[in-house]
Coordinates of C-alpha atoms in Angstrom, one line a residue:
M1 CA 22.9 40.4 -147.1
L2 CA 19.4 39.9 -148.5
Q3 CA 17.9 42.7 -150.5
E4 CA 14.2 43.4 -149.8
Q5 CA 11.8 43.6 -152.6
H6 CA 8.3 44.8 -152.7
C7 CA 5.9 42.3 -154.2
T8 CA 2.9 43.7 -156.2
T9 CA 0.4 41.2 -157.4
I10 CA -2.1 42.0 -160.2
P11 CA -5.5 40.9 -158.9
G12 CA -7.2 40.0 -162.1
N13 CA -4.6 37.4 -163.2
H14 CA -5.4 34.9 -160.5
M15 CA -9.0 34.8 -161.5
K16 CA -8.0 33.9 -165.0
G17 CA -5.6 31.2 -163.8
D18 CA -2.4 33.2 -164.7
N19 CA -0.2 33.0 -161.6
Q20 CA 2.5 35.4 -162.8
T21 CA 4.0 37.6 -160.2
W22 CA 6.0 40.7 -160.8
L23 CA 8.8 41.6 -158.4
L24 CA 9.3 45.4 -158.7
S25 CA 12.3 47.1 -157.2
E26 CA 11.5 49.9 -154.8
S27 CA 11.5 53.4 -156.0
S28 CA 13.3 56.2 -154.2
G29 CA 10.0 57.6 -152.9
F30 CA 8.9 54.2 -151.5
A31 CA 12.2 53.7 -149.9
S32 CA 12.0 57.1 -148.2
A33 CA 8.5 56.2 -147.0
R34 CA 9.8 52.9 -145.5
A35 CA 12.6 54.9 -143.7
A36 CA 9.8 56.7 -141.9
A37 CA 8.3 53.5 -140.7
V38 CA 9.3 53.9 -137.1
P39 CA 8.0 57.5 -136.5
A40 CA 4.8 56.8 -138.5
G41 CA 4.2 53.6 -136.5
A42 CA 4.8 55.4 -133.3
L43 CA 1.9 57.8 -133.7
L44 CA -1.0 55.4 -133.0
P45 CA 0.4 53.8 -129.8
T46 CA 1.7 57.1 -128.5
L47 CA -1.8 58.7 -128.8
V48 CA -3.5 55.7 -127.3
A49 CA -1.1 55.6 -124.3
T50 CA -1.5 59.3 -123.7
C51 CA -5.3 59.2 -123.6
I52 CA -5.2 56.1 -121.4
A53 CA -2.6 57.7 -119.0
I54 CA -4.6 60.9 -118.6
S55 CA -7.9 59.1 -117.9
C56 CA -6.1 56.5 -115.6
V57 CA -4.7 59.3 -113.4
R58 CA -8.1 60.8 -112.9
R59 CA -9.9 57.5 -112.2
L60 CA -7.2 56.1 -109.9
M61 CA -7.0 59.3 -107.8
N62 CA -10.8 59.6 -107.4
T63 CA -12.7 56.4 -107.9
R64 CA -10.4 54.1 -105.8
K65 CA -10.2 56.6 -103.0
N66 CA -14.0 57.0 -102.9
S67 CA -14.6 53.2 -102.9
R68 CA -12.2 52.7 -100.0
A69 CA -13.8 55.6 -98.1
K70 CA -17.2 54.0 -98.7
S71 CA -15.8 50.7 -97.4
L72 CA -14.7 52.5 -94.2
I73 CA -18.1 54.1 -93.7
T74 CA -19.9 50.8 -94.2
A75 CA -17.7 49.1 -91.6
H76 CA -18.3 51.9 -89.1
S77 CA -22.1 51.9 -89.7
S78 CA -22.4 48.1 -89.4
T79 CA -20.5 48.2 -86.1
T80 CA -22.9 50.8 -84.8
D81 CA -26.0 48.9 -85.9
V82 CA -24.8 45.7 -84.3
S83 CA -24.1 47.4 -80.9
G84 CA -27.4 49.3 -81.0
K85 CA -29.6 46.3 -81.8
A86 CA -27.8 43.7 -79.7
S87 CA -30.5 43.7 -76.9
E88 CA -33.3 43.6 -79.4
E89 CA -31.9 40.6 -81.3
N90 CA -31.3 38.7 -78.0
S91 CA -34.9 39.2 -77.0
V92 CA -36.3 37.7 -80.2
A93 CA -33.6 35.1 -80.8
T94 CA -35.6 32.3 -79.2
A95 CA -38.9 33.2 -81.0
S96 CA -37.2 33.4 -84.4
S97 CA -35.1 30.3 -84.2
S98 CA -37.9 27.9 -85.1
T99 CA -39.0 30.0 -88.0
T100 CA -35.5 30.1 -89.3
D101 CA -35.2 26.4 -89.2
V102 CA -38.4 26.0 -91.2
E103 CA -37.2 28.4 -93.8
K104 CA -33.9 26.7 -94.1
T105 CA -35.6 23.4 -94.6
A106 CA -37.9 24.7 -97.3
Q107 CA -35.1 26.3 -99.3
S108 CA -32.4 24.7 -101.5
P109 CA -29.2 23.9 -99.7
T110 CA -27.5 26.5 -101.9
S111 CA -29.8 29.3 -100.7
T112 CA -28.4 29.0 -97.1
C113 CA -24.8 29.0 -98.1
P114 CA -22.9 31.8 -96.4
V115 CA -21.9 34.9 -98.4
S116 CA -18.8 36.8 -97.5
G117 CA -19.8 39.9 -95.4
T118 CA -17.0 42.1 -96.8
P119 CA -16.9 43.4 -100.4
Y120 CA -15.3 41.0 -102.9
S121 CA -13.4 44.0 -104.2
V122 CA -13.0 47.5 -102.9
F123 CA -12.7 48.8 -106.5
G124 CA -16.0 50.5 -107.6
Q125 CA -17.8 49.5 -110.8
G126 CA -16.3 52.4 -112.8
M127 CA -12.8 51.5 -111.6
K128 CA -13.3 47.8 -112.4
K129 CA -14.4 48.7 -116.0
W130 CA -11.4 50.9 -116.3
I131 CA -8.9 48.3 -115.1
I132 CA -10.4 45.7 -117.4
F133 CA -10.3 48.1 -120.3
V134 CA -6.6 48.7 -119.7
V135 CA -5.8 45.0 -119.5
S136 CA -8.0 44.3 -122.5
V137 CA -5.9 46.8 -124.5
S138 CA -2.7 45.3 -123.3
A139 CA -4.0 41.8 -124.3
L140 CA -4.0 43.1 -127.9
I141 CA -0.3 42.3 -128.1
S142 CA -1.1 38.6 -128.2
P143 CA -3.4 38.6 -131.3
F144 CA -1.3 41.4 -132.8
G145 CA 1.8 39.3 -132.4
A146 CA 0.1 36.4 -134.1
T147 CA -1.9 38.2 -136.9
T148 CA -0.2 41.4 -138.0
F149 CA 2.4 39.2 -139.6
L150 CA -0.2 37.2 -141.7
P151 CA -0.7 39.6 -144.6
A152 CA 3.0 39.8 -145.1
L153 CA 3.6 36.0 -145.2
N154 CA 3.7 35.9 -149.0
V155 CA 6.1 38.9 -149.3
V156 CA 8.4 37.5 -146.5
S157 CA 8.5 34.1 -148.2
D158 CA 9.7 35.8 -151.4
V159 CA 12.2 38.0 -149.7
L160 CA 13.7 35.2 -147.6
G161 CA 13.5 32.6 -150.4
I162 CA 11.3 30.1 -148.7
T163 CA 8.0 28.4 -149.6
R164 CA 4.6 29.4 -148.3
T165 CA 4.4 26.2 -146.2
E166 CA 7.8 27.1 -144.6
A167 CA 6.6 30.6 -143.8
N168 CA 3.5 29.0 -142.1
I169 CA 6.0 27.1 -139.9
S170 CA 6.8 30.4 -138.2
I171 CA 3.2 30.5 -137.0
T172 CA 3.5 26.9 -135.7
T173 CA 6.7 27.7 -133.7
Y174 CA 5.1 30.9 -132.4
M175 CA 2.1 28.9 -131.1
I176 CA 4.4 26.2 -129.5
A177 CA 6.2 28.9 -127.5
Q178 CA 2.8 30.5 -126.8
A179 CA 1.6 27.3 -125.3
I180 CA 4.5 26.8 -122.9
A181 CA 5.3 30.3 -121.6
P182 CA 2.0 31.0 -119.7
A183 CA 2.6 28.0 -117.5
F184 CA 5.6 29.9 -116.0
I185 CA 4.2 33.4 -116.1
G186 CA 0.7 32.3 -114.8
T187 CA 2.0 30.8 -111.6
L188 CA 4.4 33.7 -111.1
S189 CA 1.5 36.0 -111.4
D190 CA -0.7 34.1 -109.0
N191 CA 2.0 34.2 -106.3
S192 CA 3.9 37.4 -106.9
G193 CA 1.4 39.7 -108.5
R194 CA 0.0 40.8 -111.9
R195 CA 2.1 43.9 -112.3
L196 CA 5.5 42.1 -112.3
S197 CA 4.3 39.6 -114.8
F198 CA 2.8 42.2 -117.2
I199 CA 6.1 44.2 -117.1
L200 CA 8.3 41.2 -117.8
C201 CA 6.1 40.2 -120.7
F202 CA 6.2 43.7 -122.3
I203 CA 10.1 43.8 -122.0
I204 CA 10.5 40.3 -123.6
F205 CA 8.0 41.3 -126.4
I206 CA 9.9 44.5 -127.2
I207 CA 13.2 42.6 -127.5
G208 CA 11.6 40.0 -129.8
N209 CA 10.1 42.6 -132.1
I210 CA 13.3 44.6 -132.4
G211 CA 15.1 41.4 -133.3
L212 CA 12.5 40.5 -135.9
A213 CA 12.7 43.9 -137.5
L214 CA 16.4 43.5 -138.0
Q215 CA 16.7 39.7 -138.8
T216 CA 17.7 38.6 -142.4
N217 CA 17.3 34.8 -142.5
Y218 CA 14.8 32.0 -141.9
A219 CA 16.4 30.5 -138.8
A220 CA 16.4 33.9 -137.1
L221 CA 12.7 34.4 -138.1
L222 CA 11.7 31.1 -136.4
V223 CA 13.7 31.7 -133.2
L224 CA 12.7 35.3 -132.7
R225 CA 9.0 34.5 -133.4
M226 CA 9.3 32.2 -130.4
V227 CA 10.8 35.0 -128.3
Q228 CA 8.0 37.3 -129.4
A229 CA 5.4 34.6 -128.4
V230 CA 6.9 34.3 -124.9
G231 CA 6.5 38.0 -124.4
C232 CA 3.0 38.4 -125.6
T233 CA 1.2 35.1 -124.9
A234 CA 0.8 35.5 -121.2
A235 CA -1.1 38.7 -121.7
V236 CA -4.3 36.7 -122.3
A237 CA -3.9 34.6 -119.1
L238 CA -3.1 37.7 -117.1
T239 CA -6.1 39.6 -118.5
F240 CA -8.6 36.9 -117.4
A241 CA -6.8 36.6 -114.1
V242 CA -7.4 40.3 -113.4
V243 CA -11.1 39.7 -114.2
A244 CA -11.2 36.9 -111.6
D245 CA -9.5 39.2 -109.1
L246 CA -12.2 41.9 -109.4
T247 CA -15.5 40.2 -110.2
T248 CA -17.9 37.8 -108.6
S249 CA -19.4 34.8 -110.5
A250 CA -22.7 36.6 -110.8
E251 CA -21.2 39.5 -112.7
R252 CA -18.3 37.8 -114.4
G253 CA -20.0 37.1 -117.7
K254 CA -20.2 40.7 -118.8
Y255 CA -16.7 41.5 -117.6
M256 CA -15.3 38.4 -119.4
G257 CA -17.0 39.8 -122.5
Y258 CA -15.4 43.2 -122.0
A259 CA -11.9 41.6 -121.5
G260 CA -12.4 39.2 -124.4
A261 CA -13.5 42.0 -126.8
G262 CA -10.0 43.3 -127.1
I263 CA -8.5 39.8 -127.4
L264 CA -10.9 38.7 -130.1
A265 CA -11.0 42.0 -131.9
G266 CA -7.2 41.6 -132.4
P267 CA -7.5 39.1 -135.2
A268 CA -9.3 41.7 -137.2
L269 CA -7.3 44.8 -136.3
G270 CA -3.9 43.0 -136.5
P271 CA -4.1 41.9 -140.1
T272 CA -5.5 45.2 -141.2
I273 CA -2.7 47.2 -139.5
G274 CA -0.2 44.6 -140.7
G275 CA -1.5 44.9 -144.3
L276 CA -1.3 48.7 -144.3
L277 CA 2.2 48.7 -142.9
A278 CA 3.5 45.9 -145.2
Q279 CA 1.9 47.5 -148.3
Y280 CA 3.2 51.1 -147.7
L281 CA 6.1 50.9 -145.3
G282 CA 7.5 47.3 -145.8
W283 CA 7.0 44.2 -143.7
R284 CA 9.7 45.1 -141.2
S285 CA 7.7 48.1 -140.1
I286 CA 5.2 45.7 -138.6
F287 CA 7.6 44.7 -135.9
W288 CA 8.7 48.3 -135.3
F289 CA 5.1 49.2 -134.7
L290 CA 4.6 46.3 -132.2
A291 CA 7.8 47.3 -130.3
I292 CA 6.6 50.9 -130.0
F293 CA 3.0 49.8 -129.0
S294 CA 4.3 47.5 -126.3
G295 CA 6.8 50.1 -125.1
A296 CA 3.9 52.6 -124.6
L297 CA 2.0 49.9 -122.6
L298 CA 5.1 49.2 -120.5
V299 CA 5.3 52.9 -119.4
L300 CA 1.5 52.9 -118.7
F301 CA 1.8 49.8 -116.4
I302 CA 4.9 51.0 -114.6
F303 CA 3.3 54.3 -113.6
F304 CA -0.4 53.7 -113.3
F305 CA -1.6 50.1 -113.2
P306 CA -2.7 49.0 -109.7
E307 CA -1.9 45.5 -108.3
T308 CA -5.0 43.3 -108.2
C309 CA -3.7 39.8 -107.3
R310 CA -5.7 38.6 -104.3
K311 CA -2.7 36.9 -102.7
V312 CA -0.9 40.2 -102.6
V313 CA -3.6 42.9 -101.9
G314 CA -6.6 40.8 -100.9
N315 CA -9.8 42.5 -102.0
G316 CA -7.7 45.6 -102.8
S317 CA -7.7 47.0 -99.3
I318 CA -4.1 45.9 -98.4
P319 CA -1.4 48.3 -99.6
P320 CA 1.0 46.7 -102.1
T321 CA 4.7 46.7 -101.5
G322 CA 7.9 46.6 -103.6
V323 CA 7.4 45.9 -107.3
N324 CA 3.7 45.5 -106.8
R325 CA 3.3 49.3 -106.3
S326 CA 2.8 51.6 -109.2
V327 CA 4.1 55.2 -109.0
L328 CA 0.6 56.4 -108.5
S329 CA 0.0 53.8 -105.7
C330 CA 3.0 55.2 -103.8
I331 CA 1.4 58.7 -103.9
Q332 CA -2.0 57.3 -102.8
Q333 CA -0.5 55.3 -99.9
R334 CA 1.0 58.4 -98.4
K335 CA -2.5 60.0 -98.3
L336 CA -4.3 56.8 -97.0
S337 CA -1.6 55.4 -94.7
K338 CA -3.6 56.2 -91.5
Q339 CA -6.9 54.8 -92.7
Q340 CA -8.2 51.3 -92.0
F341 CA -10.4 49.4 -94.5
D342 CA -12.5 46.2 -94.6
Y343 CA -10.6 43.1 -95.5
D344 CA -12.2 39.9 -96.9
G345 CA -9.9 37.4 -95.2
T346 CA -7.9 36.4 -98.3
K347 CA -4.5 35.1 -97.3
T348 CA -1.7 37.2 -98.6
V349 CA 2.0 37.1 -99.1
K350 CA 2.7 40.8 -98.5
S351 CA 5.8 40.7 -96.3
P352 CA 7.8 43.8 -97.1
G353 CA 10.9 41.7 -97.5
Q354 CA 9.3 39.0 -99.6
K355 CA 11.1 37.4 -102.5
V356 CA 9.6 36.9 -105.9
A357 CA 8.2 33.3 -106.0
F358 CA 9.9 31.0 -108.5
P359 CA 7.3 30.1 -111.2
N360 CA 6.2 26.5 -111.0
P361 CA 4.7 25.4 -114.4
L362 CA 3.5 22.1 -112.8
V363 CA 0.7 24.0 -111.1
A364 CA -0.8 25.0 -114.4
L365 CA -0.2 21.6 -116.0
S366 CA -1.8 19.8 -113.0
I367 CA -5.1 21.4 -113.9
L368 CA -5.0 19.5 -117.2
F369 CA -5.3 16.2 -115.3
E370 CA -8.4 17.2 -113.3
K371 CA -11.3 15.5 -114.8
E372 CA -13.7 18.3 -115.4
S373 CA -11.1 21.0 -116.1
G374 CA -9.2 18.7 -118.5
I375 CA -12.3 17.9 -120.5
M376 CA -13.2 21.6 -120.7
L377 CA -9.6 22.5 -121.7
L378 CA -9.8 19.9 -124.5
Y379 CA -13.0 21.3 -125.7
N380 CA -11.8 24.9 -125.6
G381 CA -8.6 24.1 -127.4
L382 CA -10.2 22.1 -130.2
F383 CA -12.9 24.6 -130.9
F384 CA -10.5 27.6 -130.9
T385 CA -8.4 25.7 -133.4
G386 CA -11.3 26.3 -135.9
M387 CA -10.7 30.0 -135.8
M388 CA -7.0 29.7 -136.1
V389 CA -7.0 27.4 -139.1
T390 CA -9.4 29.9 -140.7
I391 CA -7.4 33.0 -140.2
T392 CA -4.1 31.2 -141.0
S393 CA -5.3 30.0 -144.3
I394 CA -6.7 33.3 -145.5
P395 CA -3.5 34.7 -147.1
D396 CA -2.9 31.7 -149.3
L397 CA -6.5 30.9 -150.2
F398 CA -7.5 34.5 -150.9
E399 CA -4.4 35.2 -153.0
Q400 CA -5.2 32.1 -155.1
A401 CA -8.9 32.7 -155.4
Y402 CA -9.1 36.5 -155.6
G403 CA -5.5 37.7 -156.3
F404 CA -5.4 40.0 -153.3
N405 CA -2.3 41.9 -152.2
E406 CA -1.2 42.4 -148.6
L407 CA -3.5 45.3 -147.8
E408 CA -6.6 43.6 -149.4
I409 CA -5.9 40.4 -147.5
G410 CA -5.6 42.4 -144.2
L411 CA -8.9 44.1 -144.8
C412 CA -10.6 40.7 -145.2
Y413 CA -10.0 39.9 -141.5
I414 CA -12.3 42.7 -140.3
A415 CA -15.4 40.5 -140.7
N416 CA -14.0 37.8 -138.4
G417 CA -13.1 40.4 -135.8
A418 CA -16.4 42.1 -136.0
G419 CA -18.2 38.8 -135.3
S420 CA -15.9 38.1 -132.3
F421 CA -16.3 41.7 -131.0
L422 CA -20.1 41.5 -131.2
S423 CA -20.2 38.2 -129.3
S424 CA -18.0 39.6 -126.6
L425 CA -20.2 42.6 -126.0
T426 CA -23.5 40.8 -126.0
M427 CA -23.2 37.2 -124.9
G428 CA -21.6 38.1 -121.5
H429 CA -24.9 39.8 -120.5
V430 CA -26.8 36.7 -121.6
V431 CA -24.5 34.6 -119.3
D432 CA -25.1 36.9 -116.3
W433 CA -28.9 36.8 -117.0
N434 CA -28.8 33.0 -117.0
F435 CA -26.9 33.0 -113.7
R436 CA -29.6 35.2 -112.1
R437 CA -32.4 33.1 -113.5
H438 CA -31.0 29.9 -112.1
A439 CA -30.2 31.6 -108.7
K440 CA -33.8 32.9 -108.5
S441 CA -35.2 29.4 -109.3
I442 CA -33.5 27.8 -106.3
G443 CA -33.8 30.7 -103.9
M444 CA -30.1 31.7 -103.8
P445 CA -29.7 35.4 -102.9
I446 CA -27.4 37.5 -105.1
I447 CA -25.8 40.4 -103.2
K448 CA -24.0 42.9 -105.4
G449 CA -20.3 42.8 -104.8
K450 CA -20.4 39.6 -102.8
Q451 CA -19.1 36.2 -104.0
Q452 CA -21.7 33.3 -103.9
D453 CA -20.9 29.9 -102.6
L454 CA -21.0 27.6 -105.7
S455 CA -20.4 24.3 -104.0
N456 CA -24.0 23.1 -104.6
F457 CA -24.8 25.4 -107.5
P458 CA -24.8 23.9 -111.1
I459 CA -22.5 26.6 -112.6
E460 CA -21.5 24.2 -115.4
R461 CA -25.0 23.7 -116.6
L462 CA -25.9 27.4 -116.7
R463 CA -22.7 28.4 -118.4
L464 CA -22.7 25.7 -121.1
Q465 CA -26.4 26.3 -121.9
V466 CA -25.2 29.5 -123.6
V467 CA -22.2 27.8 -125.2
I468 CA -24.3 25.3 -127.3
P469 CA -25.9 28.0 -129.6
G470 CA -22.4 29.5 -130.2
H471 CA -21.0 26.1 -130.9
I472 CA -23.6 25.4 -133.6
I473 CA -23.1 28.9 -135.2
G474 CA -19.3 28.2 -135.3
I475 CA -19.8 24.9 -137.1
I476 CA -22.1 26.6 -139.7
G477 CA -19.4 29.3 -140.2
L478 CA -16.6 26.8 -140.9
L479 CA -18.7 25.0 -143.5
M480 CA -19.7 28.2 -145.2
F481 CA -16.1 29.4 -145.4
G482 CA -14.6 26.2 -146.8
W483 CA -17.1 25.9 -149.6
T484 CA -17.5 29.5 -150.6
V485 CA -13.7 29.8 -151.0
H486 CA -13.6 26.5 -152.9
F487 CA -16.2 27.6 -155.4
R488 CA -14.7 31.1 -155.6
T489 CA -18.0 32.9 -154.9
H490 CA -18.3 36.6 -154.6
L491 CA -16.2 37.9 -151.7
V492 CA -19.4 38.6 -149.7
G493 CA -19.8 34.8 -149.2
P494 CA -16.5 34.1 -147.4
E495 CA -16.8 37.4 -145.5
I496 CA -20.2 36.4 -144.1
A497 CA -18.7 33.0 -143.2
L498 CA -15.8 34.7 -141.3
F499 CA -18.3 36.9 -139.4
V500 CA -20.4 33.9 -138.4
T501 CA -17.3 31.8 -137.4
G502 CA -16.0 34.7 -135.3
F503 CA -19.2 35.1 -133.4
G504 CA -19.6 31.4 -132.7
V505 CA -16.0 30.7 -131.7
A506 CA -15.8 33.8 -129.5
T507 CA -19.0 32.8 -127.7
A508 CA -17.7 29.4 -126.8
F509 CA -14.2 30.7 -126.0
N510 CA -15.2 33.4 -123.6
I511 CA -17.8 31.4 -121.7
T512 CA -15.6 28.3 -121.2
N513 CA -12.8 30.5 -120.0
G514 CA -15.2 32.1 -117.6
L515 CA -16.2 28.6 -116.4
L516 CA -12.6 27.7 -115.8
L517 CA -12.2 30.8 -113.6
D518 CA -15.3 29.8 -111.6
L519 CA -13.6 26.4 -111.0
H520 CA -10.2 27.9 -110.0
R521 CA -10.7 31.3 -108.5
D522 CA -7.6 30.8 -106.3
R523 CA -5.5 29.9 -109.3
A524 CA -6.9 32.2 -112.0
A525 CA -3.8 32.8 -114.0
A526 CA -2.7 29.2 -113.8
S527 CA -6.0 27.9 -115.0
T528 CA -6.0 30.3 -117.9
A529 CA -2.4 29.3 -118.7
A530 CA -3.4 25.7 -118.8
G531 CA -6.1 26.6 -121.3
N532 CA -3.6 28.5 -123.3
F533 CA -1.3 25.5 -123.3
A534 CA -4.0 23.2 -124.7
R535 CA -5.3 25.7 -127.1
C536 CA -2.0 26.8 -128.6
L537 CA -0.7 23.3 -129.1
M538 CA -3.8 22.2 -130.9
S539 CA -3.9 25.5 -132.9
A540 CA -0.2 24.9 -133.9
G541 CA -1.0 21.5 -135.3
G542 CA -4.1 22.8 -137.1
S543 CA -2.2 25.8 -138.6
A544 CA 0.5 23.5 -139.9
A545 CA -2.0 21.0 -141.4
I546 CA -4.6 23.3 -143.0
L547 CA -2.8 24.2 -146.2
P548 CA -1.6 20.7 -147.0
M549 CA -5.2 19.5 -146.4
C550 CA -6.6 22.2 -148.7
R551 CA -4.2 21.1 -151.4
A552 CA -4.8 17.3 -150.9
M553 CA -8.6 17.5 -151.0
N554 CA -9.9 21.1 -151.4
P555 CA -10.9 23.9 -149.0
G556 CA -14.5 22.7 -148.8
W557 CA -13.7 19.2 -147.6
A558 CA -10.8 20.4 -145.5
F559 CA -13.0 22.7 -143.4
T560 CA -15.8 20.1 -143.5
S561 CA -13.4 17.7 -141.7
F562 CA -13.0 20.2 -138.9
A563 CA -16.7 20.8 -138.7
L564 CA -17.4 17.1 -138.3
V565 CA -15.0 17.0 -135.3
Y566 CA -16.9 19.9 -133.8
V567 CA -20.3 18.1 -134.2
L568 CA -18.9 15.3 -132.0
L569 CA -17.8 17.9 -129.4
I570 CA -21.4 18.8 -128.7
A571 CA -21.6 15.5 -126.8
V572 CA -18.7 16.7 -124.6
V573 CA -20.6 19.8 -123.7
L574 CA -23.7 17.8 -122.7
W575 CA -21.6 15.4 -120.7
V576 CA -20.1 18.2 -118.6
M577 CA -23.5 19.8 -118.2
R578 CA -24.8 16.6 -116.7
D579 CA -21.9 15.4 -114.5
G580 CA -19.8 18.5 -114.0
M581 CA -21.1 19.5 -110.6
R582 CA -20.7 16.0 -109.3
W583 CA -17.1 15.8 -110.5
R584 CA -16.4 19.2 -108.9
Q585 CA -17.8 18.0 -105.5
E586 CA -15.8 14.8 -105.6
L587 CA -12.6 16.7 -106.3
E588 CA -13.3 19.1 -103.4
E589 CA -14.0 16.2 -101.1
K590 CA -10.6 14.6 -102.1
K591 CA -8.8 17.9 -101.4
R592 CA -10.6 18.2 -98.0
V593 CA -9.5 14.7 -97.0
K594 CA -5.9 15.4 -98.0
R595 CA -5.9 18.6 -96.0
E596 CA -7.2 16.8 -93.0
E597 CA -4.6 14.0 -93.3
A598 CA -1.8 16.6 -93.7
E599 CA -3.1 18.4 -90.6
N600 CA -3.3 15.2 -88.6
N601 CA 0.2 14.2 -89.6
R602 CA 1.6 17.6 -88.5
N603 CA -0.2 17.3 -85.1
T604 CA 1.0 13.7 -84.4
S605 CA 4.5 14.2 -85.6
P606 CA 7.1 14.4 -82.7
V607 CA 8.5 17.8 -81.9

């Protein structure tokens, strides 16, 4: 049985070149503090879950009911208007037909594309923001699982008797599992609903964290980190899928920003929380905290989270059944069972006796082989790797350069998270503004709550126009970080670099994920899972390579190497901006031909 030791490093010695480390046995007071790790760690998630649950009850009982009632009133009034004006419309139909033809000819083809007459979602704006806030909080388990452990890497390597490079391998195995799992969870979510997938992820994550808190050897660390990754990784894919369920392309930018804010703030909050826990309660308390936090989320989702998957509930007007119903939904359905609501025509799989669809990972992987999507996934994965190699290298580089302990290392991540958070809150509005600007220039109407036809709309160009500034900012941040750490400047230098890197990478990350949702609205979770697959595999390789690269050359040249790759990636962005719409139209034409051939084969086959 291994005995844990608390590692305290004297900061000044590393600056002088003295790398001595003192391993101090734990005092009785410190041991008693560690024994209180579980109840102390339970306080924060319990308070958060309580506040969320209270507010969720009020909003779900009032906002959703009001939005559905409004939908009913709209349907009734539109029927009355149509019947009352039928004779008037018939009398002027001939006179207006020629004028309509002239107007259609003068406008862009996109401007005459039909817009669905029913609401894209029956959830009101307030309810949409609430649901996305909840899933954004739940998505914190993904960056928390990856980053709360980082400040304790040095202590864990000493306790388990392994090298720092071997400790970093636990990050690599985590990311490999993180790459594969969403391909299964994503397709399950697209076919059987978001609620079931969220609940399964929370249960697996809880099991993995309890095992990590109790394990005592390196092999168990690697295996249980993979179990932990399976449980938390799909949270990101499910979060963005919920955004696609609720929002149209015209408003998706800001909601992607809201959803991404939690995901990208995690790399700052995670190491800070992990550093505090490791410093004062021991590194095992990190995993107890994660288990309790995810347990609180599990209770929240079972009781209060509504189903949003469009294949299950359409635009939200179809009552869910079975596991897709929350406890609160059951109460609501009793009150609303006799009402009828507008339905947007989305095909559903809502049979009361339906079976859970078996997840097919090939659906997500097939997206990798589509020309436009594959190129964007490659770009998204490579660029996100820049952030991962940065935050992965911080514990080792900052301990050597500045002699920081676990808590001080954890606090250094705040700058990166602040940059990411600022980007998420601001750049989404810029994306939506750019959408409206392009739509106005070609005469395409934007109706609030209605999805636009994007078949002849250059969605790639307008999304990626905002990506390019973020891309350049991210490159500058990587260069600054590598060289400021190499020359051991004042800590302000690397912290500014981390802020700049976080802002640039978050901008490109959120917008390209939003573009993938625009391209695959019917397979939202699967497309995000494909992105997760590419992103995590590349990040796993980068995380394993960064420390050997820093030792072989130096941090400055190591991060310059990544920056040079990203300079070349700008050409990829420009390529998709130019040819993306044509590729999308060609793919849609191929799919249409295949559907027609399949239909003809069914019609001509003998009975």
